[in-house]
Every structure is written in C-alpha cells, then in structure tokens.
Tab-separated table of C-alpha atoms and ligand atoms in Angstrom:
chain	number	residue	atom	x	y	z
V	146	MET	CA	-68.421	-28.605	85.053
V	147	GLU	CA	-68.932	-25.673	82.451
V	148	GLU	CA	-66.004	-25.232	79.853
V	149	LYS	CA	-64.190	-22.041	80.123
V	150	THR	CA	-64.577	-19.727	77.149
V	151	LYS	CA	-61.152	-18.679	75.528
V	152	ALA	CA	-61.247	-15.235	76.823
V	153	GLU	CA	-61.925	-16.619	80.402
V	154	GLN	CA	-58.886	-19.274	79.858
V	155	LEU	CA	-56.493	-16.416	78.744
V	156	ARG	CA	-57.378	-13.862	81.423
V	157	GLU	CA	-56.626	-16.588	84.036
V	158	GLU	CA	-53.392	-17.410	82.301
V	159	LEU	CA	-52.131	-13.864	81.441
V	160	CYS	CA	-53.695	-11.076	83.439
V	161	MET	CA	-52.660	-9.858	86.581
V	162	LYS	CA	-55.338	-10.164	89.597
V	163	PRO	CA	-55.760	-7.738	92.298
V	164	SER	CA	-54.376	-8.706	95.645
V	165	ASP	CA	-56.856	-8.987	98.276
V	166	ALA	CA	-55.819	-10.491	101.777
V	167	THR	CA	-59.280	-10.655	102.906
V	168	LYS	CA	-59.699	-13.317	100.265
V	169	SER	CA	-56.211	-14.904	99.850
V	170	MET	CA	-55.483	-15.304	103.613
V	171	THR	CA	-57.100	-18.382	105.500
V	172	ALA	CA	-59.196	-17.790	108.533
V	173	ASP	CA	-56.273	-19.047	110.700
V	174	GLU	CA	-53.956	-16.756	109.050
V	175	ILE	CA	-56.519	-13.844	109.759
V	176	ALA	CA	-56.729	-14.843	113.351
V	177	ALA	CA	-52.924	-14.753	113.518
V	178	ALA	CA	-52.823	-11.361	112.073
V	179	ASP	CA	-55.434	-9.989	114.656
V	180	ASP	CA	-53.418	-11.372	117.238
V	181	TYR	CA	-50.197	-10.240	115.972
V	182	CYS	CA	-51.727	-6.782	115.873
V	183	GLU	CA	-52.439	-6.782	119.637
V	184	GLY	CA	-48.605	-6.743	120.229
V	185	TYR	CA	-48.471	-3.842	117.876
V	186	LYS	CA	-51.136	-1.848	119.451
V	187	ALA	CA	-49.221	-2.490	122.774
V	188	PHE	CA	-46.035	-1.251	121.146
V	189	LEU	CA	-47.840	2.096	119.935
V	190	ASN	CA	-49.123	2.862	123.322
V	191	GLU	CA	-45.889	2.471	124.849
V	192	VAL	CA	-43.755	4.186	122.278
V	193	LYS	CA	-44.645	7.548	120.543
V	194	THR	CA	-41.174	8.926	119.971
V	195	GLU	CA	-37.850	7.931	118.444
V	196	ARG	CA	-36.377	7.704	121.986
V	197	GLU	CA	-39.041	5.706	123.272
V	198	ALA	CA	-38.738	3.293	120.381
V	199	VAL	CA	-35.149	2.664	121.112
V	200	THR	CA	-35.545	2.176	124.703
V	201	TYR	CA	-38.179	-0.355	123.860
V	202	ALA	CA	-36.295	-2.227	121.279
V	203	ILE	CA	-33.200	-2.617	123.441
V	204	ARG	CA	-35.317	-3.840	126.362
V	205	GLU	CA	-36.951	-6.342	123.821
V	206	ALA	CA	-33.590	-7.433	122.283
V	207	GLU	CA	-31.797	-7.817	125.525
V	208	ALA	CA	-34.649	-10.240	126.514
V	209	ARG	CA	-33.954	-12.201	123.637
V	210	GLY	CA	-30.304	-12.524	123.915
V	211	PHE	CA	-29.121	-9.402	122.067
V	212	VAL	CA	-25.721	-7.846	123.518
V	213	ALA	CA	-24.468	-4.273	123.031
V	214	TYR	CA	-21.846	-4.514	120.310
V	215	GLU	CA	-18.160	-3.596	121.337
V	216	PRO	CA	-15.648	-2.903	119.116
V	217	GLY	CA	-13.098	-5.844	118.618
V	218	MET	CA	-15.956	-8.433	119.853
V	219	ALA	CA	-15.561	-11.754	117.861
V	220	LEU	CA	-18.510	-12.623	115.948
V	221	LYS	CA	-19.819	-15.937	114.744
V	222	ALA	CA	-22.972	-17.258	113.175
V	223	GLY	CA	-26.050	-16.778	115.532
V	224	ASP	CA	-24.599	-13.949	117.496
V	225	LYS	CA	-27.053	-11.190	118.019
V	226	ILE	CA	-25.989	-7.738	118.682
V	227	TYR	CA	-27.097	-4.299	118.777
V	228	GLN	CA	-25.633	-0.503	118.462
V	229	ASN	CA	-27.135	2.216	119.945
V	230	ASN	CA	-26.907	5.567	118.337
V	231	ARG	CA	-27.444	8.413	120.734
V	232	GLY	CA	-30.503	7.045	121.940
V	233	LYS	CA	-32.446	8.112	119.054
V	234	ALA	CA	-31.567	5.305	116.351
V	235	LEU	CA	-30.566	1.761	116.661
V	236	MET	CA	-29.028	-0.957	114.691
V	237	LEU	CA	-29.532	-4.670	115.187
V	238	ALA	CA	-27.908	-7.834	113.936
V	239	VAL	CA	-28.318	-11.597	113.769
V	240	ILE	CA	-24.986	-13.154	112.241
V	241	GLY	CA	-25.658	-15.283	109.571
V	242	SER	CA	-24.083	-18.812	108.476
V	243	ALA	CA	-23.019	-17.427	104.959
V	244	PRO	CA	-19.719	-15.664	104.739
V	245	ILE	CA	-20.187	-12.001	105.370
V	246	GLY	CA	-18.752	-10.990	102.033
V	247	GLU	CA	-21.687	-12.436	100.544
V	248	GLY	CA	-23.621	-9.486	101.746
V	249	VAL	CA	-26.303	-8.852	104.445
V	250	SER	CA	-29.987	-8.312	104.471
V	251	ILE	CA	-31.236	-5.074	105.787
V	252	ALA	CA	-34.786	-3.824	107.183
V	253	ALA	CA	-34.651	0.003	107.560
V	254	ALA	CA	-37.499	1.767	109.094
V	255	HIS	CA	-37.783	5.144	111.000
V	256	ILE	CA	-38.996	5.925	114.240
V	257	ASP	CA	-39.700	9.554	114.467
V	258	SER	CA	-43.010	10.886	113.427
V	259	PRO	CA	-44.466	14.426	112.726
V	260	ARG	CA	-45.234	16.375	115.998
V	261	LEU	CA	-44.554	19.598	117.649
V	262	ASP	CA	-41.373	20.321	119.356
V	263	LEU	CA	-40.808	22.931	122.193
V	264	LYS	CA	-38.631	25.804	121.244
V	265	PRO	CA	-35.345	26.135	123.122
V	266	ASN	CA	-36.720	28.997	125.351
V	267	PRO	CA	-40.643	27.981	125.351
V	268	LEU	CA	-42.222	28.826	128.496
V	269	TYR	CA	-44.359	32.201	128.702
V	270	GLU	CA	-47.489	33.779	130.081
V	271	ASN	CA	-50.030	35.845	128.147
V	272	GLN	CA	-53.196	37.182	129.669
V	273	HIS	CA	-52.601	35.017	132.805
V	274	LEU	CA	-52.425	31.989	130.716
V	275	CYS	CA	-49.409	29.880	130.666
V	276	TYR	CA	-47.893	28.281	127.193
V	277	PHE	CA	-44.951	26.570	125.483
V	278	ASP	CA	-43.835	27.940	122.486
V	279	THR	CA	-43.538	25.184	119.643
V	280	HIS	CA	-41.942	24.617	116.431
V	281	TYR	CA	-43.596	21.843	114.273
V	282	TYR	CA	-41.398	18.826	113.280
V	283	GLY	CA	-42.164	17.183	109.745
V	284	GLY	CA	-45.208	17.763	107.306
V	285	ILE	CA	-48.201	18.381	109.385
V	286	LYS	CA	-51.620	19.956	108.540
V	287	LYS	CA	-51.340	22.448	111.257
V	288	TYR	CA	-55.174	22.907	111.774
V	289	GLN	CA	-55.222	19.048	112.550
V	290	TRP	CA	-53.380	19.691	115.768
V	291	THR	CA	-55.649	22.025	117.484
V	292	ALA	CA	-58.425	21.169	120.002
V	293	THR	CA	-57.147	17.601	120.559
V	294	PRO	CA	-55.495	16.179	123.837
V	295	LEU	CA	-51.751	16.195	123.725
V	296	SER	CA	-48.898	14.678	125.653
V	297	LEU	CA	-45.304	15.714	126.293
V	298	HIS	CA	-42.187	13.250	125.972
V	299	GLY	CA	-38.737	13.676	126.073
V	300	VAL	CA	-35.471	14.586	127.902
V	301	ILE	CA	-33.996	17.545	129.695
V	302	VAL	CA	-30.337	17.587	130.302
V	303	LYS	CA	-29.366	19.579	133.296
V	304	LYS	CA	-26.240	21.688	133.304
V	305	ASN	CA	-24.500	19.152	135.655
V	306	GLY	CA	-25.291	16.573	132.800
V	307	GLU	CA	-27.855	14.586	134.588
V	308	THR	CA	-30.603	13.555	132.259
V	309	VAL	CA	-34.423	13.929	133.131
V	310	THR	CA	-36.885	11.878	131.185
V	311	VAL	CA	-40.482	13.581	130.431
V	312	LYS	CA	-43.521	11.522	129.702
V	313	ILE	CA	-46.757	13.103	130.753
V	314	GLY	CA	-50.163	12.914	129.484
V	315	GLU	CA	-50.317	9.179	128.751
V	316	ASP	CA	-51.421	7.842	131.982
V	317	PRO	CA	-55.151	8.215	132.424
V	318	SER	CA	-54.226	9.966	135.901
V	319	ASP	CA	-52.069	12.668	134.128
V	320	PRO	CA	-53.163	16.115	132.892
V	321	VAL	CA	-52.988	16.570	129.181
V	322	PHE	CA	-52.289	19.888	127.138
V	323	CYS	CA	-53.870	21.369	124.085
V	324	VAL	CA	-53.610	24.007	121.549
V	325	THR	CA	-56.726	26.119	121.459
V	326	ASP	CA	-58.594	27.046	118.499
V	327	LEU	CA	-60.992	30.039	117.307
V	328	LEU	CA	-64.791	29.490	117.819
V	329	PRO	CA	-66.815	29.268	114.741
V	330	HIS	CA	-68.794	32.380	115.931
V	331	LEU	CA	-65.666	34.685	115.364
V	332	ALA	CA	-63.831	32.756	112.681
V	333	SER	CA	-65.373	34.212	109.398
V	334	GLU	CA	-62.063	35.765	108.590
V	335	GLN	CA	-59.958	32.476	109.773
V	336	MET	CA	-62.408	30.366	107.637
V	337	GLN	CA	-61.543	32.343	104.369
V	338	ARG	CA	-57.993	31.530	104.721
V	339	PRO	CA	-56.305	28.730	102.491
V	340	ALA	CA	-55.640	25.774	104.727
V	341	THR	CA	-51.988	26.311	104.667
V	342	LYS	CA	-52.750	29.585	106.682
V	343	LEU	CA	-55.580	28.584	108.629
V	344	ILE	CA	-53.399	28.139	111.538
V	345	ASP	CA	-50.470	30.275	111.906
V	346	GLY	CA	-47.165	28.265	112.881
V	347	GLU	CA	-46.605	30.623	115.739
V	348	SER	CA	-50.137	29.829	116.917
V	349	LEU	CA	-49.581	26.415	117.668
V	350	ASP	CA	-48.640	26.972	121.445
V	351	LEU	CA	-49.776	24.534	124.007
V	352	LEU	CA	-51.751	25.569	126.940
V	353	ILE	CA	-50.016	24.481	130.246
V	354	GLY	CA	-51.562	26.337	133.084
V	355	SER	CA	-53.992	29.068	134.156
V	356	ARG	CA	-53.574	29.657	138.064
V	357	PRO	CA	-51.148	32.264	139.423
V	358	LEU	CA	-49.020	31.664	142.460
V	359	CYS	CA	-51.149	32.281	145.573
V	360	ASP	CA	-50.956	35.301	147.728
V	361	GLU	CA	-48.187	37.300	145.767
V	362	ASP	CA	-48.104	40.355	143.611
V	363	GLY	CA	-45.967	41.028	140.460
V	364	SER	CA	-46.211	39.881	136.710
V	365	ASP	CA	-46.110	36.501	135.239
V	366	LEU	CA	-47.591	34.598	138.493
V	367	VAL	CA	-49.199	31.977	136.239
V	368	LYS	CA	-45.756	31.042	134.633
V	369	LEU	CA	-44.026	31.183	137.922
V	370	ASN	CA	-46.414	28.753	139.585
V	371	VAL	CA	-46.075	26.448	136.754
V	372	LEU	CA	-42.126	26.828	136.826
V	373	ARG	CA	-42.530	25.928	140.529
V	374	LEU	CA	-44.330	22.588	139.892
V	375	ILE	CA	-42.040	21.612	136.897
V	376	ASN	CA	-39.173	22.307	139.456
V	377	GLU	CA	-40.835	20.115	141.998
V	378	LYS	CA	-41.492	17.229	139.518
V	379	TYR	CA	-38.503	17.340	137.445
V	380	GLY	CA	-35.854	19.415	139.399
V	381	ILE	CA	-35.111	21.698	136.667
V	382	VAL	CA	-35.132	25.551	136.171
V	383	GLU	CA	-36.282	27.725	133.105
V	384	ALA	CA	-32.647	27.677	131.619
V	385	ASP	CA	-32.764	23.862	131.644
V	386	PHE	CA	-35.127	23.784	128.748
V	387	LEU	CA	-32.001	25.244	126.707
V	388	SER	CA	-30.828	21.722	126.885
V	389	ALA	CA	-33.732	19.729	126.335
V	390	GLU	CA	-35.608	17.684	123.307
V	391	LEU	CA	-39.408	17.979	124.449
V	392	GLU	CA	-41.769	16.657	121.736
V	393	ILE	CA	-45.738	16.871	122.046
V	394	THR	CA	-47.599	14.033	120.431
V	395	PRO	CA	-51.392	13.139	120.449
V	396	ALA	CA	-52.281	11.935	124.086
V	397	PHE	CA	-54.850	9.029	122.966
V	398	GLY	CA	-53.781	5.500	122.418
V	399	ALA	CA	-54.363	3.100	119.718
V	400	ARG	CA	-58.012	1.669	118.988
V	401	ASP	CA	-59.387	-0.615	116.637
V	402	VAL	CA	-61.296	0.765	113.838
V	403	GLY	CA	-64.752	-0.134	112.480
V	404	PHE	CA	-67.532	-2.524	113.438
V	405	ASP	CA	-65.270	-5.418	112.225
V	406	ARG	CA	-62.240	-4.148	114.218
V	407	SER	CA	-60.306	-4.673	110.720
V	408	MET	CA	-58.121	-1.507	111.208
V	409	ILE	CA	-55.930	0.322	113.692
V	410	GLY	CA	-56.102	3.888	114.284
V	411	ALA	CA	-53.335	5.529	115.962
V	412	TYR	CA	-50.595	8.459	116.084
V	413	GLY	CA	-47.370	7.638	114.571
V	414	HIS	CA	-48.097	4.674	112.145
V	415	ASP	CA	-45.609	6.398	109.855
V	416	ASP	CA	-43.447	4.689	110.745
V	417	ARG	CA	-43.727	2.499	113.736
V	418	VAL	CA	-46.062	0.280	111.442
V	419	CYS	CA	-42.868	-0.685	109.689
V	420	ALA	CA	-40.405	-0.327	112.620
V	421	TYR	CA	-42.259	-2.746	114.640
V	422	PRO	CA	-42.480	-5.790	111.880
V	423	ALA	CA	-38.976	-4.996	111.272
V	424	LEU	CA	-38.292	-5.905	114.791
V	425	THR	CA	-40.433	-8.798	115.146
V	426	ALA	CA	-39.121	-10.410	111.901
V	427	LEU	CA	-35.571	-10.190	113.183
V	428	PHE	CA	-36.523	-11.512	116.484
V	429	ALA	CA	-37.983	-14.407	114.898
V	430	LEU	CA	-34.814	-15.461	113.500
V	431	ASP	CA	-32.565	-18.396	114.770
V	432	VAL	CA	-29.590	-18.582	112.637
V	433	PRO	CA	-30.126	-16.780	109.070
V	434	THR	CA	-28.175	-17.798	105.843
V	435	TYR	CA	-27.350	-13.972	105.303
V	436	THR	CA	-26.536	-11.663	108.294
V	437	ALA	CA	-29.713	-9.940	108.918
V	438	VAL	CA	-29.896	-6.379	110.072
V	439	THR	CA	-32.706	-3.918	111.338
V	440	VAL	CA	-32.102	-0.359	111.242
V	441	LEU	CA	-34.430	2.041	113.375
V	442	ALA	CA	-33.702	5.674	112.165
V	443	ASP	CA	-34.544	8.937	113.285
V	444	LYS	CA	-35.063	12.412	111.424
V	445	GLU	CA	-36.719	10.866	108.320
V	446	GLU	CA	-39.618	13.415	108.565
V	447	THR	CA	-37.189	16.254	108.256
V	448	GLY	CA	-34.985	14.979	105.571
V	449	SER	CA	-32.796	12.144	107.396
V	450	ASP	CA	-29.947	14.837	108.106
V	451	GLY	CA	-27.944	14.744	111.202
V	452	ALA	CA	-25.958	11.976	113.215
V	453	THR	CA	-29.103	10.169	113.833
V	454	GLY	CA	-30.824	10.330	110.557
V	455	MET	CA	-30.130	7.815	107.571
V	456	GLN	CA	-27.790	10.121	105.723
V	457	SER	CA	-25.213	9.867	108.601
V	458	ALA	CA	-22.556	7.273	108.156
V	459	PHE	CA	-23.776	5.281	110.942
V	460	LEU	CA	-24.962	2.488	109.173
V	461	PRO	CA	-21.675	1.708	107.035
V	462	TYR	CA	-19.681	2.373	110.193
V	463	PHE	CA	-21.695	-0.587	111.923
V	464	ILE	CA	-21.434	-2.943	108.796
V	465	GLU	CA	-17.739	-2.076	108.620
V	466	GLU	CA	-17.323	-3.051	112.224
V	467	ILE	CA	-19.165	-6.548	111.602
V	468	ALA	CA	-17.120	-7.085	108.334
V	469	ASP	CA	-13.713	-6.127	110.126
V	470	ALA	CA	-14.536	-8.662	112.968
V	471	MET	CA	-15.160	-11.407	110.302
V	472	GLY	CA	-12.191	-10.580	108.165
V	473	GLU	CA	-13.631	-8.866	105.356
V	474	LYS	CA	-13.963	-5.189	103.986
V	475	GLY	CA	-17.226	-3.216	104.731
V	476	HIS	CA	-17.585	-1.725	101.218
V	477	ARG	CA	-17.595	-5.346	99.662
V	478	VAL	CA	-20.246	-6.196	102.234
V	479	LEU	CA	-22.368	-3.362	101.445
V	480	SER	CA	-21.842	-3.974	97.573
V	481	ARG	CA	-23.549	-7.221	97.956
V	482	SER	CA	-26.358	-6.510	100.206
V	483	MET	CA	-30.024	-6.112	99.749
V	484	CYS	CA	-32.155	-3.631	101.795
V	485	LEU	CA	-35.846	-3.297	102.189
V	486	SER	CA	-36.371	0.441	103.016
V	487	ALA	CA	-39.545	0.035	105.384
V	488	ASP	CA	-41.578	3.008	105.155
V	489	VAL	CA	-45.541	3.478	104.555
V	490	ASN	CA	-47.199	4.524	101.606
V	491	VAL	CA	-50.525	6.132	100.614
V	492	ALA	CA	-53.669	3.809	100.707
V	493	LEU	CA	-56.168	4.648	98.044
V	494	ASP	CA	-58.744	6.810	99.965
V	495	PRO	CA	-62.143	6.372	98.115
V	496	LEU	CA	-62.882	9.991	99.449
V	497	TYR	CA	-59.842	11.354	97.638
V	498	PRO	CA	-59.504	9.299	94.481
V	499	GLU	CA	-58.469	12.187	92.305
V	500	VAL	CA	-54.972	12.390	93.707
V	501	VAL	CA	-53.920	8.637	92.910
V	502	GLU	CA	-53.825	6.533	89.818
V	503	SER	CA	-55.991	3.447	90.746
V	504	ARG	CA	-54.053	0.922	88.822
V	505	ASN	CA	-50.695	1.912	90.680
V	506	CYS	CA	-51.987	2.811	94.012
V	507	ALA	CA	-52.175	0.680	97.190
V	508	LYS	CA	-55.273	-0.312	98.695
V	509	LEU	CA	-56.115	-1.194	102.436
V	510	ASN	CA	-56.298	-4.971	102.728
V	511	GLY	CA	-54.188	-5.544	99.642
V	512	GLY	CA	-51.168	-6.468	101.626
V	513	VAL	CA	-47.833	-4.934	102.117
V	514	VAL	CA	-46.624	-2.393	99.323
V	515	LEU	CA	-43.714	-3.133	97.211
V	516	THR	CA	-42.733	0.270	95.758
V	517	LYS	CA	-40.249	0.567	92.842
V	518	TYR	CA	-39.589	4.219	93.181
V	519	THR	CA	-40.735	7.023	95.251
V	520	GLY	CA	-39.774	10.644	94.563
V	521	ALA	CA	-41.934	13.321	92.743
V	522	ARG	CA	-42.602	14.278	89.303
V	523	GLY	CA	-39.697	13.350	86.875
V	524	LYS	CA	-38.614	10.700	89.133
V	525	GLY	CA	-36.594	13.140	91.293
V	526	ASP	CA	-35.099	12.278	94.585
V	527	THR	CA	-35.569	8.543	94.387
V	528	SER	CA	-33.316	5.450	93.922
V	529	ASP	CA	-35.702	3.391	91.560
V	530	ALA	CA	-35.089	-0.287	92.318
V	531	SER	CA	-33.727	-2.257	89.277
V	532	ALA	CA	-35.949	-4.958	87.584
V	533	GLU	CA	-33.467	-7.398	88.670
V	534	LEU	CA	-34.101	-6.494	92.223
V	535	MET	CA	-37.884	-6.456	91.825
V	536	GLY	CA	-37.854	-9.852	90.299
V	537	LYS	CA	-35.819	-11.072	92.996
V	538	PHE	CA	-38.320	-9.613	95.802
V	539	ARG	CA	-41.255	-10.822	93.785
V	540	ARG	CA	-39.710	-14.452	94.000
V	541	ILE	CA	-38.861	-14.107	97.585
V	542	MET	CA	-42.348	-12.779	98.664
V	543	ASP	CA	-44.315	-15.189	96.599
V	544	ASP	CA	-42.052	-18.080	97.668
V	545	ALA	CA	-43.036	-17.172	101.591
V	546	GLY	CA	-46.743	-16.590	100.671
V	547	VAL	CA	-46.653	-12.872	101.433
V	548	VAL	CA	-49.600	-10.970	100.575
V	549	TRP	CA	-48.225	-7.861	98.653
V	550	GLN	CA	-49.207	-5.468	96.090
V	551	ILE	CA	-47.489	-2.715	94.227
V	552	GLY	CA	-47.920	1.144	94.853
V	553	GLU	CA	-46.905	4.438	94.035
V	554	LEU	CA	-47.208	7.792	96.145
V	555	GLY	CA	-49.842	9.602	94.159
V	556	LYS	CA	-50.426	10.655	90.443
V	557	VAL	CA	-47.391	11.833	88.292
V	558	ASP	CA	-47.623	15.633	88.793
V	559	ILE	CA	-49.517	15.859	91.912
V	560	GLY	CA	-46.787	15.459	94.426
V	561	GLY	CA	-44.929	12.717	95.806
V	562	GLY	CA	-42.471	11.863	98.628
V	563	GLY	CA	-39.448	10.014	99.573
V	564	THR	CA	-37.850	8.015	102.297
V	565	VAL	CA	-34.495	6.615	103.496
V	566	ALA	CA	-34.161	4.162	100.417
V	567	LYS	CA	-32.042	6.425	98.415
V	568	TYR	CA	-29.594	7.103	101.423
V	569	ILE	CA	-28.949	3.403	101.663
V	570	ALA	CA	-28.981	2.562	97.801
V	571	ASN	CA	-26.291	5.447	97.689
V	572	LEU	CA	-24.146	3.133	99.756
V	573	ASP	CA	-23.967	0.838	96.736
V	574	VAL	CA	-26.659	-1.457	98.329
V	575	ASP	CA	-29.595	-2.895	96.361
V	576	THR	CA	-32.671	-1.477	97.898
V	577	VAL	CA	-36.284	-1.281	97.393
V	578	ASP	CA	-39.263	0.408	99.218
V	579	LEU	CA	-41.740	-1.860	101.070
V	580	GLY	CA	-44.288	-0.815	103.604
V	581	VAL	CA	-47.699	-0.711	104.801
V	582	PRO	CA	-50.511	1.387	103.202
V	583	VAL	CA	-51.990	4.125	105.584
V	584	LEU	CA	-55.074	6.260	105.361
V	585	SER	CA	-54.819	10.005	106.625
V	586	MET	CA	-50.981	9.846	106.664
V	587	HIS	CA	-49.398	12.451	108.916
V	588	ALA	CA	-52.476	13.000	110.858
V	589	PRO	CA	-52.680	12.761	114.503
V	590	PHE	CA	-54.706	9.707	113.985
V	591	GLU	CA	-53.605	7.400	110.994
V	592	VAL	CA	-55.253	4.162	110.078
V	593	VAL	CA	-53.840	1.040	108.642
V	594	SER	CA	-55.204	-2.493	108.101
V	595	LYS	CA	-54.451	-5.248	110.290
V	596	LEU	CA	-53.966	-7.569	107.795
V	597	ASP	CA	-51.419	-5.415	105.966
V	598	VAL	CA	-49.494	-4.856	109.262
V	599	TYR	CA	-49.134	-8.780	109.404
V	600	ALA	CA	-48.148	-9.008	105.892
V	601	ALA	CA	-45.491	-6.526	106.502
V	602	HIS	CA	-44.233	-8.915	109.429
V	603	ARG	CA	-44.304	-11.739	107.117
V	604	ALA	CA	-42.432	-9.831	104.140
V	605	PHE	CA	-39.609	-8.509	106.749
V	606	THR	CA	-39.264	-12.107	107.828
V	607	ALA	CA	-39.096	-13.444	104.172
V	608	LEU	CA	-36.144	-10.783	103.370
V	609	LEU	CA	-34.276	-11.644	106.621
V	610	ALA	CA	-34.651	-15.136	106.347
V	611	ARG	CA	-33.855	-15.336	102.619
V	612	ASP	CA	-31.489	-18.030	101.223
V	613	GLN	CA	-31.201	-16.489	97.758
A	836	MN	MN1	-42.264	7.509	106.606
A	837	MN	MN1	-43.883	10.500	106.882
C-alpha cells in the first residue's frame, strides 16, 4: 500500500467531505429509499390540499391506534393522540417515557402549497365561454399556471350548514380545467413584458364550460348551463360559492423523473415532502423517550397567519393540554423542547448557479438539508438556531447514520425566504430548519431526489426517537 502524503493525511483528518447519498448509502438502503418513495407518491396522488392532508393523516393515524384527544383525558407513556384544527391543520403525539417536564420533540411541516383559489363570487360568462374567477395563493410565477390541466378541490358550505366536498379533475374519467394563454403569433406585445407582468393576476381565470342551455333565449346561457350541472352534481346554488374554499391545483399525478428513476416530479412537494416523513417517522415510534409531536400546519405559503397557521396558539394550547394532563406547566414543557421545522430548501440548479453560493447550498442527493437560519439579507425574519442546537442535531443525525448536508436559501443579497421555524422558536422552543432540497420550487411540477426524501424520514425518526 502506498503511503499517504502529509497533505492527503491532513485533508482526511481536517477537511469536510461533501455529502453524497449515492455514495454513502448501501445498495440495500437505496432500495429501501426507492420503496419508501412508492408510499410517498401514493400520498402525493391522494393529497393535494391541506384539507386532504388532514383527512389522510387522521385515517392513517387511527389505523395505527391514535385517538382524538379529549380535554381531561388521562395520558401515559405510549398513548397516541391527535387534535384536528378545523380540518386544515393537525397535531399528533406519542407520549414518551420521560417526564413531560423534560420537554417534547416536535417535527413541524406545512400542508398548504401555492395554488389558485376561487374568488367568493367566481362564476361568470364572457363571449359564450364560462369561467371561474381566481385569486392566487402563495408565491407563484403566474405564467407557469397557464395551458396546463388543472383540478378543483375543496369544500362548499351550504346555508343550512351542510358541507359538500369537491374533488374533480384527478380521476382519469373526470374533466379537467385550464387557464388559457395567448398564441405566440399574436403575443409580440405580451412577450416584451417583464415576467411578473406577463400574465395578469386577473387573467388567471379557469375555463369551465362553453355550451349554452339548449333551446332557450336570453343572456348568460353557458353560465346557466354550468350552474345547472353543478347544482345536479353538488346540490348547490350560485350563492353557496360565498361560503366555500375551492382550490385549483395541477391535475397530474406524481411521476418518476429520469432514466434512472432517481427523482420524483410532482405538484406540492413543498411541503408534503416534509409532512409525509414527519408522519411516517411518528408512526414508526413505539414508546419514545421524549413525547414526540408532529404538527401539520396550514397557511405557511401566505405567512402562517390565521387560526390554522403556525402563528396561531393551537400548538402551545395542545402542549398545555398534554402538560396539564401530566401535572406539569405548558410553558416549562415548551422551554425544554426541541423542534425540527420541516420545510423544503433550494437545491443547486446547474442551470441557475448564479443565485446560490455553492459551498452553502444544498445539492440533490446530498441528503436532508439542515439550515441554521433562513430569512433574507441581514438575517431578517429568521430564528437562527444556536451553535449548541446545531451541535446536538449533528450528533443525533450522525449517531443515527442519517445522510445530511447544510444549505442556505440563496446568495446573501439575492432574496430568501422563511418558514414556520421562527413562530415555534418564539414560543421558547429550540428550533432548527430541516428539509428536502427541491428543484423548481413553487412550480406546478417540482422535483426532489428519492434518496433525500428517505433521508428526511430517517432524520425525523432520529429526532422523534432521540434519547439525548
Ligand atoms: Mn414550504
Ligand atoms: Mn413554499
């Protein structure tokens, strides 16, 4: 064997090596990751909205012995409970063996994704074509939502209080909808506009019909015919749209990407790619040392405001209930807790390397991304995890053999973003961001690596099952 040079020796001892799951994972682990992602794809195909995520999670939790928490319920180690927040956010917990006063472990992800929402009064006819008027939700590039098949999801609450659930455009036998765009032949003025103005927000309207009510005279007969069909299918009248939450998402399902099938392309990886592992990691627990909590939050894409967003008090209230049941004070539990704020991060895109700083940017197949701080520019709008906390997470993940990397969201002056971390940190909880790197984030078709998704599952499992 050749002797190593001094430089080789020192490099090995002192230098950080780039993380590469394709090299550090064994063939068995890679097979396990591919297998795990089949479950993730099934989840993506069933769940496209926050409400559908909550419905899925409750069904899967109940099948594993979780019960709805009732105030006053006695709790002991191994108990599995959940609390549904208005059908749009969810908290689940497995009670641990350590005293609750030693804190809990939290994995918090969001289940809303950028999309188009229907306006309260959405239905109109123009030139014998019928439309739903929309208002976009979250940070989208508007031009990406034209000329692609779209589906409709949500609820309509009738005046009598009855709720009608809508999901149309997902089954292959369903019709789909779309937003039309201008033909290139006549788009010379449009194509001169900056991309932010390429498509006007008011032009993102959904084409939903073109045939008038037969053998009748009068105006708006296409609209009337659509209303008749909607009434037959859902039993609603036009005014019922006033009390509805209807969301438009891409109509296509999750697909393997690449000849090697190493990636998954789908709508809404942000943040279902963290919500799913946060659930599977919780479901894999028997009796953890520390009480393990998974939070699925709504409204992250619009700033986490409102009763179902992470700025609401629903999480501290839930922790307080658990603490009360076990004779402890809620604030003491929170102060000694640890949280993984689980959200996606940017993956280095070789086609756009100029927006990231490569030494501090996550790479596809580099594993799950640990992010010390998010925010923008002078670290505005971030909770910035402490060195102590980063040290503890490095230890927990390395001990568990998790493939992980660090990553920042873009170059210092370019932009940035934030997530729910700071709202949980503001509750006096040690919080750090962790998630899956994504290509084409917020596009209708986002791309992740299967190995990174599996690494997220392993990371959440390591946190929720920690004994330090
Ligand atoms: Mn997100
Ligand atoms: Mn997002």
